[in-house]
Coordinates of C-alpha atoms in Angstrom, one line a residue:
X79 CA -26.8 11.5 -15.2
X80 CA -27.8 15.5 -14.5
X81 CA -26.8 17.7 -17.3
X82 CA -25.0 20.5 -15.9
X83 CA -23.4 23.6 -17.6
X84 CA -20.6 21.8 -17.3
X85 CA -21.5 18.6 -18.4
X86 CA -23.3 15.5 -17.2
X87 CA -22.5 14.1 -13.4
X88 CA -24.2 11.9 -11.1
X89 CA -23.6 11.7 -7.3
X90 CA -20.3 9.8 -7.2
X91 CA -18.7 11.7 -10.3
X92 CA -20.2 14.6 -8.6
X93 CA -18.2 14.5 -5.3
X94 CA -14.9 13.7 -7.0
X95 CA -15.4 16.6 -8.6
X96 CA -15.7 18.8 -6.0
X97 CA -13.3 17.0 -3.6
X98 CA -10.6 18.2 -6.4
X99 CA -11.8 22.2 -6.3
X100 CA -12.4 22.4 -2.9
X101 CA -8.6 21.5 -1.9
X102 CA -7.8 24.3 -5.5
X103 CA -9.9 26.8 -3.7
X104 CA -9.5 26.6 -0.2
X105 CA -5.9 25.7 0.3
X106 CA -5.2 28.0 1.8
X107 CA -7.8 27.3 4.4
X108 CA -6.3 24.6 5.3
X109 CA -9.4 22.2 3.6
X110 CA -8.9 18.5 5.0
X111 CA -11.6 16.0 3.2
X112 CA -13.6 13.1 4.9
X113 CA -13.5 9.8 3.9
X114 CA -17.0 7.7 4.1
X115 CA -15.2 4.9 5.5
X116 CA -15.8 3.4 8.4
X117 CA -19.2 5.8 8.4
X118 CA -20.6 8.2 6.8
X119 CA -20.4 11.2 9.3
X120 CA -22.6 13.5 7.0
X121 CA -19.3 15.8 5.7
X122 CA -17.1 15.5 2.8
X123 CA -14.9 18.0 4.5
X124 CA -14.0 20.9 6.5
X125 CA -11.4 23.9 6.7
X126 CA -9.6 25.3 9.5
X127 CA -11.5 28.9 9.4
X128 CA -14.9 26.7 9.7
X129 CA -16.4 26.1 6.9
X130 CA -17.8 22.3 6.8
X131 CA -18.4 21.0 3.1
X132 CA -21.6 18.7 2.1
X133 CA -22.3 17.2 -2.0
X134 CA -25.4 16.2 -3.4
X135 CA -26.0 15.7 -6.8
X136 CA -29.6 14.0 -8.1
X137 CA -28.9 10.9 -10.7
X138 CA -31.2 12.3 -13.3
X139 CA -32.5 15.4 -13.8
X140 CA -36.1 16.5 -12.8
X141 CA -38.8 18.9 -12.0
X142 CA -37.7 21.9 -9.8
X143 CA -40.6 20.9 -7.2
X144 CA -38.7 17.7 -6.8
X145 CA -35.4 18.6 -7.1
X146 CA -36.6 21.1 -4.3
X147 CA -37.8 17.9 -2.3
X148 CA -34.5 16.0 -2.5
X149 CA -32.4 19.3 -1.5
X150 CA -34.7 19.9 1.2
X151 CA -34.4 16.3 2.7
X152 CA -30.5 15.8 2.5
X153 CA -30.0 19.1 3.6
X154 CA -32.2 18.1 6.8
X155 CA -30.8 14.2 7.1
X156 CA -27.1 15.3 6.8
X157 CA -27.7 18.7 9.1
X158 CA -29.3 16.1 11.5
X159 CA -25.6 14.0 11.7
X160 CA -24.1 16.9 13.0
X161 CA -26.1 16.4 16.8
X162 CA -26.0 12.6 15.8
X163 CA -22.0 12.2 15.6
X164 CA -21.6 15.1 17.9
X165 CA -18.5 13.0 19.4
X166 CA -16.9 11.9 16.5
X167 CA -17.1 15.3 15.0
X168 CA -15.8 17.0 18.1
X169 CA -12.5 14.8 17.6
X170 CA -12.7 15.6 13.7
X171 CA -12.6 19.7 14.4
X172 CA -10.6 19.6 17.6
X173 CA -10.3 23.4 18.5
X174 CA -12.0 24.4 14.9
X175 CA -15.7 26.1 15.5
X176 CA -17.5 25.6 12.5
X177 CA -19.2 28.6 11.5
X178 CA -20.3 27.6 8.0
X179 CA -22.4 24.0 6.5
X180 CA -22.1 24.5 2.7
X181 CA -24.0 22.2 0.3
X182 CA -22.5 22.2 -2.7
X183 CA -25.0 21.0 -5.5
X184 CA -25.1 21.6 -9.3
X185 CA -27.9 24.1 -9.2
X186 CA -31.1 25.0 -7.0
X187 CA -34.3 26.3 -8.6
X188 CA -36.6 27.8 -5.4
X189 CA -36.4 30.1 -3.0
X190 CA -37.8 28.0 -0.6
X191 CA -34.8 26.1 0.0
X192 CA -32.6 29.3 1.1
X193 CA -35.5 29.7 3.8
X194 CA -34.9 25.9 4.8
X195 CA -31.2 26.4 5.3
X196 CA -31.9 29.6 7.8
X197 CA -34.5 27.8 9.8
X198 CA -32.2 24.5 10.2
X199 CA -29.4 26.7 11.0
X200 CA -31.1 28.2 13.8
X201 CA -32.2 24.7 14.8
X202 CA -28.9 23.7 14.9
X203 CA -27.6 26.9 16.8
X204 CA -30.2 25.7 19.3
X205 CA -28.6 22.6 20.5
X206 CA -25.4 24.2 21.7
X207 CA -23.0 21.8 20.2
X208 CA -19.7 22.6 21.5
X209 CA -18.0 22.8 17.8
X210 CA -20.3 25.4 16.4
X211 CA -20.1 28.6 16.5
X212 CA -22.6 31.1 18.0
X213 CA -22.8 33.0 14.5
X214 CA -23.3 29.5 12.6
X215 CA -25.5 29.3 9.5
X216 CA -26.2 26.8 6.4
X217 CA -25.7 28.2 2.7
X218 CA -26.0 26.8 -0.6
X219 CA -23.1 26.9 -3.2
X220 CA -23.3 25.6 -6.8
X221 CA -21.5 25.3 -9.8
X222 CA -20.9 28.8 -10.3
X223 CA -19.3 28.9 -7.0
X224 CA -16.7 27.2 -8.7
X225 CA -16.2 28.2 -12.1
X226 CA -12.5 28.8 -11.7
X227 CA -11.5 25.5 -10.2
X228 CA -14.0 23.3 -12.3
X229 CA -11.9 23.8 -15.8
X230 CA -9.0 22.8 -13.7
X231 CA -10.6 19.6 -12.0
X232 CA -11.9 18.2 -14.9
X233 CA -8.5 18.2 -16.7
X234 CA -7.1 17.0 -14.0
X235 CA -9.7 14.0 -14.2
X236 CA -8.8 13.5 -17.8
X237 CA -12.4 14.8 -18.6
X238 CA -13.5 17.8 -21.4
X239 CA -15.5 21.1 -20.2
X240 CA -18.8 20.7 -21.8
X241 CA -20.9 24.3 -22.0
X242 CA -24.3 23.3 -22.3
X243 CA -26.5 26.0 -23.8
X244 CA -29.6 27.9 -21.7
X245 CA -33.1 26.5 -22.6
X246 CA -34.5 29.0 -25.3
X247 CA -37.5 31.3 -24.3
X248 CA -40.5 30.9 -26.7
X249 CA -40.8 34.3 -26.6
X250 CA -37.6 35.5 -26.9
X251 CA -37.4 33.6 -30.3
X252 CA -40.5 34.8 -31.5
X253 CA -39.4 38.4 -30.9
X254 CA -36.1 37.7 -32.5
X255 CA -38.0 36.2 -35.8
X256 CA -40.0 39.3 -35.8
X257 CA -36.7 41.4 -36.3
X258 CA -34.4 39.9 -38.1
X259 CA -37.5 39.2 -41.0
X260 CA -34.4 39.0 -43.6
X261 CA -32.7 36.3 -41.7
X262 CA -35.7 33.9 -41.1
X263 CA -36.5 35.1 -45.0
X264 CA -33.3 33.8 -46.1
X265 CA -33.4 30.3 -44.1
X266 CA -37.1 29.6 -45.7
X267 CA -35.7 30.6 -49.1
X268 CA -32.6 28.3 -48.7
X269 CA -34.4 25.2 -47.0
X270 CA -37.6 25.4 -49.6
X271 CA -34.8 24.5 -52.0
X272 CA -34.0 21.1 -49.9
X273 CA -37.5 20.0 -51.6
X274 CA -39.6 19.1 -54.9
X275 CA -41.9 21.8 -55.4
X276 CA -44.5 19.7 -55.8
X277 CA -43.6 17.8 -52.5
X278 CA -46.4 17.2 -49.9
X279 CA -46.2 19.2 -46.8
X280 CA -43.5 21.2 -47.9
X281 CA -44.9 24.4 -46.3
X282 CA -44.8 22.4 -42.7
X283 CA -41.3 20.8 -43.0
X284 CA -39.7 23.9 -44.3
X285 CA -41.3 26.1 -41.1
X286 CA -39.8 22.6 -38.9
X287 CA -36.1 23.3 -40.2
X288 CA -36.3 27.0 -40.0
X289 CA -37.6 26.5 -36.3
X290 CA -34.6 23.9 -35.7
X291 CA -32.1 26.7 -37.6
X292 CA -33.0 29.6 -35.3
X293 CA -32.8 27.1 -31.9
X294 CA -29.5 25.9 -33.3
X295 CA -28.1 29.9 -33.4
X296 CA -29.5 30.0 -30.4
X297 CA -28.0 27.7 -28.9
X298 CA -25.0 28.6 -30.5
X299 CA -25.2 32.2 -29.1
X300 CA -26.0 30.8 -25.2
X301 CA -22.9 28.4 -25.5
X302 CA -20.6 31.3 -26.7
X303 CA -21.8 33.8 -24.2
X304 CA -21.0 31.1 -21.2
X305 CA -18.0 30.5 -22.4
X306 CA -17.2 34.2 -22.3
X307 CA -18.3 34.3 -18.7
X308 CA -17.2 31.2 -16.9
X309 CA -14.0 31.5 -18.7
X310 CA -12.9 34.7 -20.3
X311 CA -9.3 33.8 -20.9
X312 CA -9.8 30.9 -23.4
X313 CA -12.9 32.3 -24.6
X314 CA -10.2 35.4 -26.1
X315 CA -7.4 32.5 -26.7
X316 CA -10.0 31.0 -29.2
X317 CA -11.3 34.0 -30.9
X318 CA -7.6 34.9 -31.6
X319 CA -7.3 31.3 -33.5
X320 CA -10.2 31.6 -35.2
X321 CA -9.2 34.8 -36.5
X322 CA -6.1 33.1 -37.8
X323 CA -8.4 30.2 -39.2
X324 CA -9.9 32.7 -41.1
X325 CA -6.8 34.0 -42.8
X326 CA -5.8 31.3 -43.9
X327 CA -6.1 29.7 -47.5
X328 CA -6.3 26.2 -49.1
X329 CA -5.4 23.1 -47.3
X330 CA -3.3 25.0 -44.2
X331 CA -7.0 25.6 -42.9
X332 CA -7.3 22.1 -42.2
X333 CA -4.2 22.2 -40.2
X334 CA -5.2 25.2 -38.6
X335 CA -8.7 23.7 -37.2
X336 CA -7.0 20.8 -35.7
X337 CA -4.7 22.7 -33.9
X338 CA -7.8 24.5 -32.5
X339 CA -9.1 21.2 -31.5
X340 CA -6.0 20.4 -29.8
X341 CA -5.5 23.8 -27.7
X342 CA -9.0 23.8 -27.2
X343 CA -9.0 20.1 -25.3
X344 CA -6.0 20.5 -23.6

């Protein structure tokens, strides 16, 4: 599976996915999917205004040179179909001109592959196909393109939103240690405790859970701030709970948690 902000998804989960937000977000464009069957014509859809629709999402997730490589060469395979199955396209479209080839993939890493998309659009402008328009070109939209219909699709699917947090920068970390001197003084103090003082290798296991501690806050931090930005609404619906959570005495916060649970997943 590739881990995405918004969880794990492979190729198939990946396109059923998108299917779903692509008919939320461009309804009213008219959006009319593709079916594989009986061949693969190289869309998953168009819309009436001209935009045509492609997926690709890797299996597993890898180095940015490869996932570059794998970009590249469905981008060019599945631009390719478009002179290939110029007649069973033309019957698809009818009077449509297609102005727009999106690929729709999790995430892209390099540069590179915006220039790929600019010099295979001009290829394909070259060919004169009689469904694309003279002003044609090939972009690149990913999950962020999407971050509105996505919450909505997966509920729909009977899946959760998972937030996965940002990888943490060395640096940034080591900066952060370097202020907050009481904080990182405090988790040494605490964890030292966790051990005999006359343990072996204390000194190295303590400076292992205080490293783990400051990753886990933040990670903790990263997740929150996504949340905030991909989905402001239930970001302020859940600080509003937890504010009640916190109010709350004795057993009733219990009750009050699951409830959170509950709102949260649903």
């Amino acid at each position: 599976m590739y881990a995405t902000k918004c969880g794990p998804f492979n190729g198939d989960s990946w396109e059923d996915l998108i299917q779903i937000c692509l008919r939320l977000k461009y309804e009213s464009e008219h959006y009319q999917s593709i079916p594989a069957s009986p061949g693969d014509s190289g869309i998953e859809g168009f819309t009436r205004t001209g935009k045509v629709f492609q997926c690709y999402c890797p299996d597993n997730n890898m180095t940015s040179a490869a996932l570059y490589e794998k970009q590249r060469d469905k981008i060019t395979k599945d631009t390719n179909k478009l002179s290939l199955y110029k007649d069973r396209l033309t019957l698809f479209f009818g009077q449509t001109k297609i102005k727009e080839w999106i690929f729709v993939t999790p995430e892209y890493r390099m540069n590179e592959l915006v220039i790929h998309c600019n010099n295979k659009a001009e290829e394909i402008r070259s060919l004169n196909l009689p469904f694309i328009d003279k002003d044609f070109r090939i972009v690149i939209h990913d999950i962020d393109n999407f971050v509105k219909e996505i919450p909505i699709a997966l509920n729909g699917n009977g899946q959760k939103l998972m937030i996965n947090p940002e990888d943490s920068d060395a640096g940034t970390m080591t900066s952060w240690k370097e202020q907050e001197n009481e904080l990182v003084d405090n988790a040494i103090r605490k964890h030292t405790k966790r051990f005999s003082p006359n343990a072996a290798g204390v000194t190295e296991k303590v400076n292992v859970l205080t490293e783990n501690t400051i990753k886990s806050y933040f990670d903790r931090e990263s997740i929150l701030g996504r949340w905030q930005r991909l989905h402001p609404q239930d970001y302020d619906k859940f600080l509003i709970l937890m504010s009640q959570v916190e109010t709350t005495e004795g057993s009733n916060v219990c009750s009050q948690t699951k409830t959170i649970m509950c709102y949260i997943e649903a």
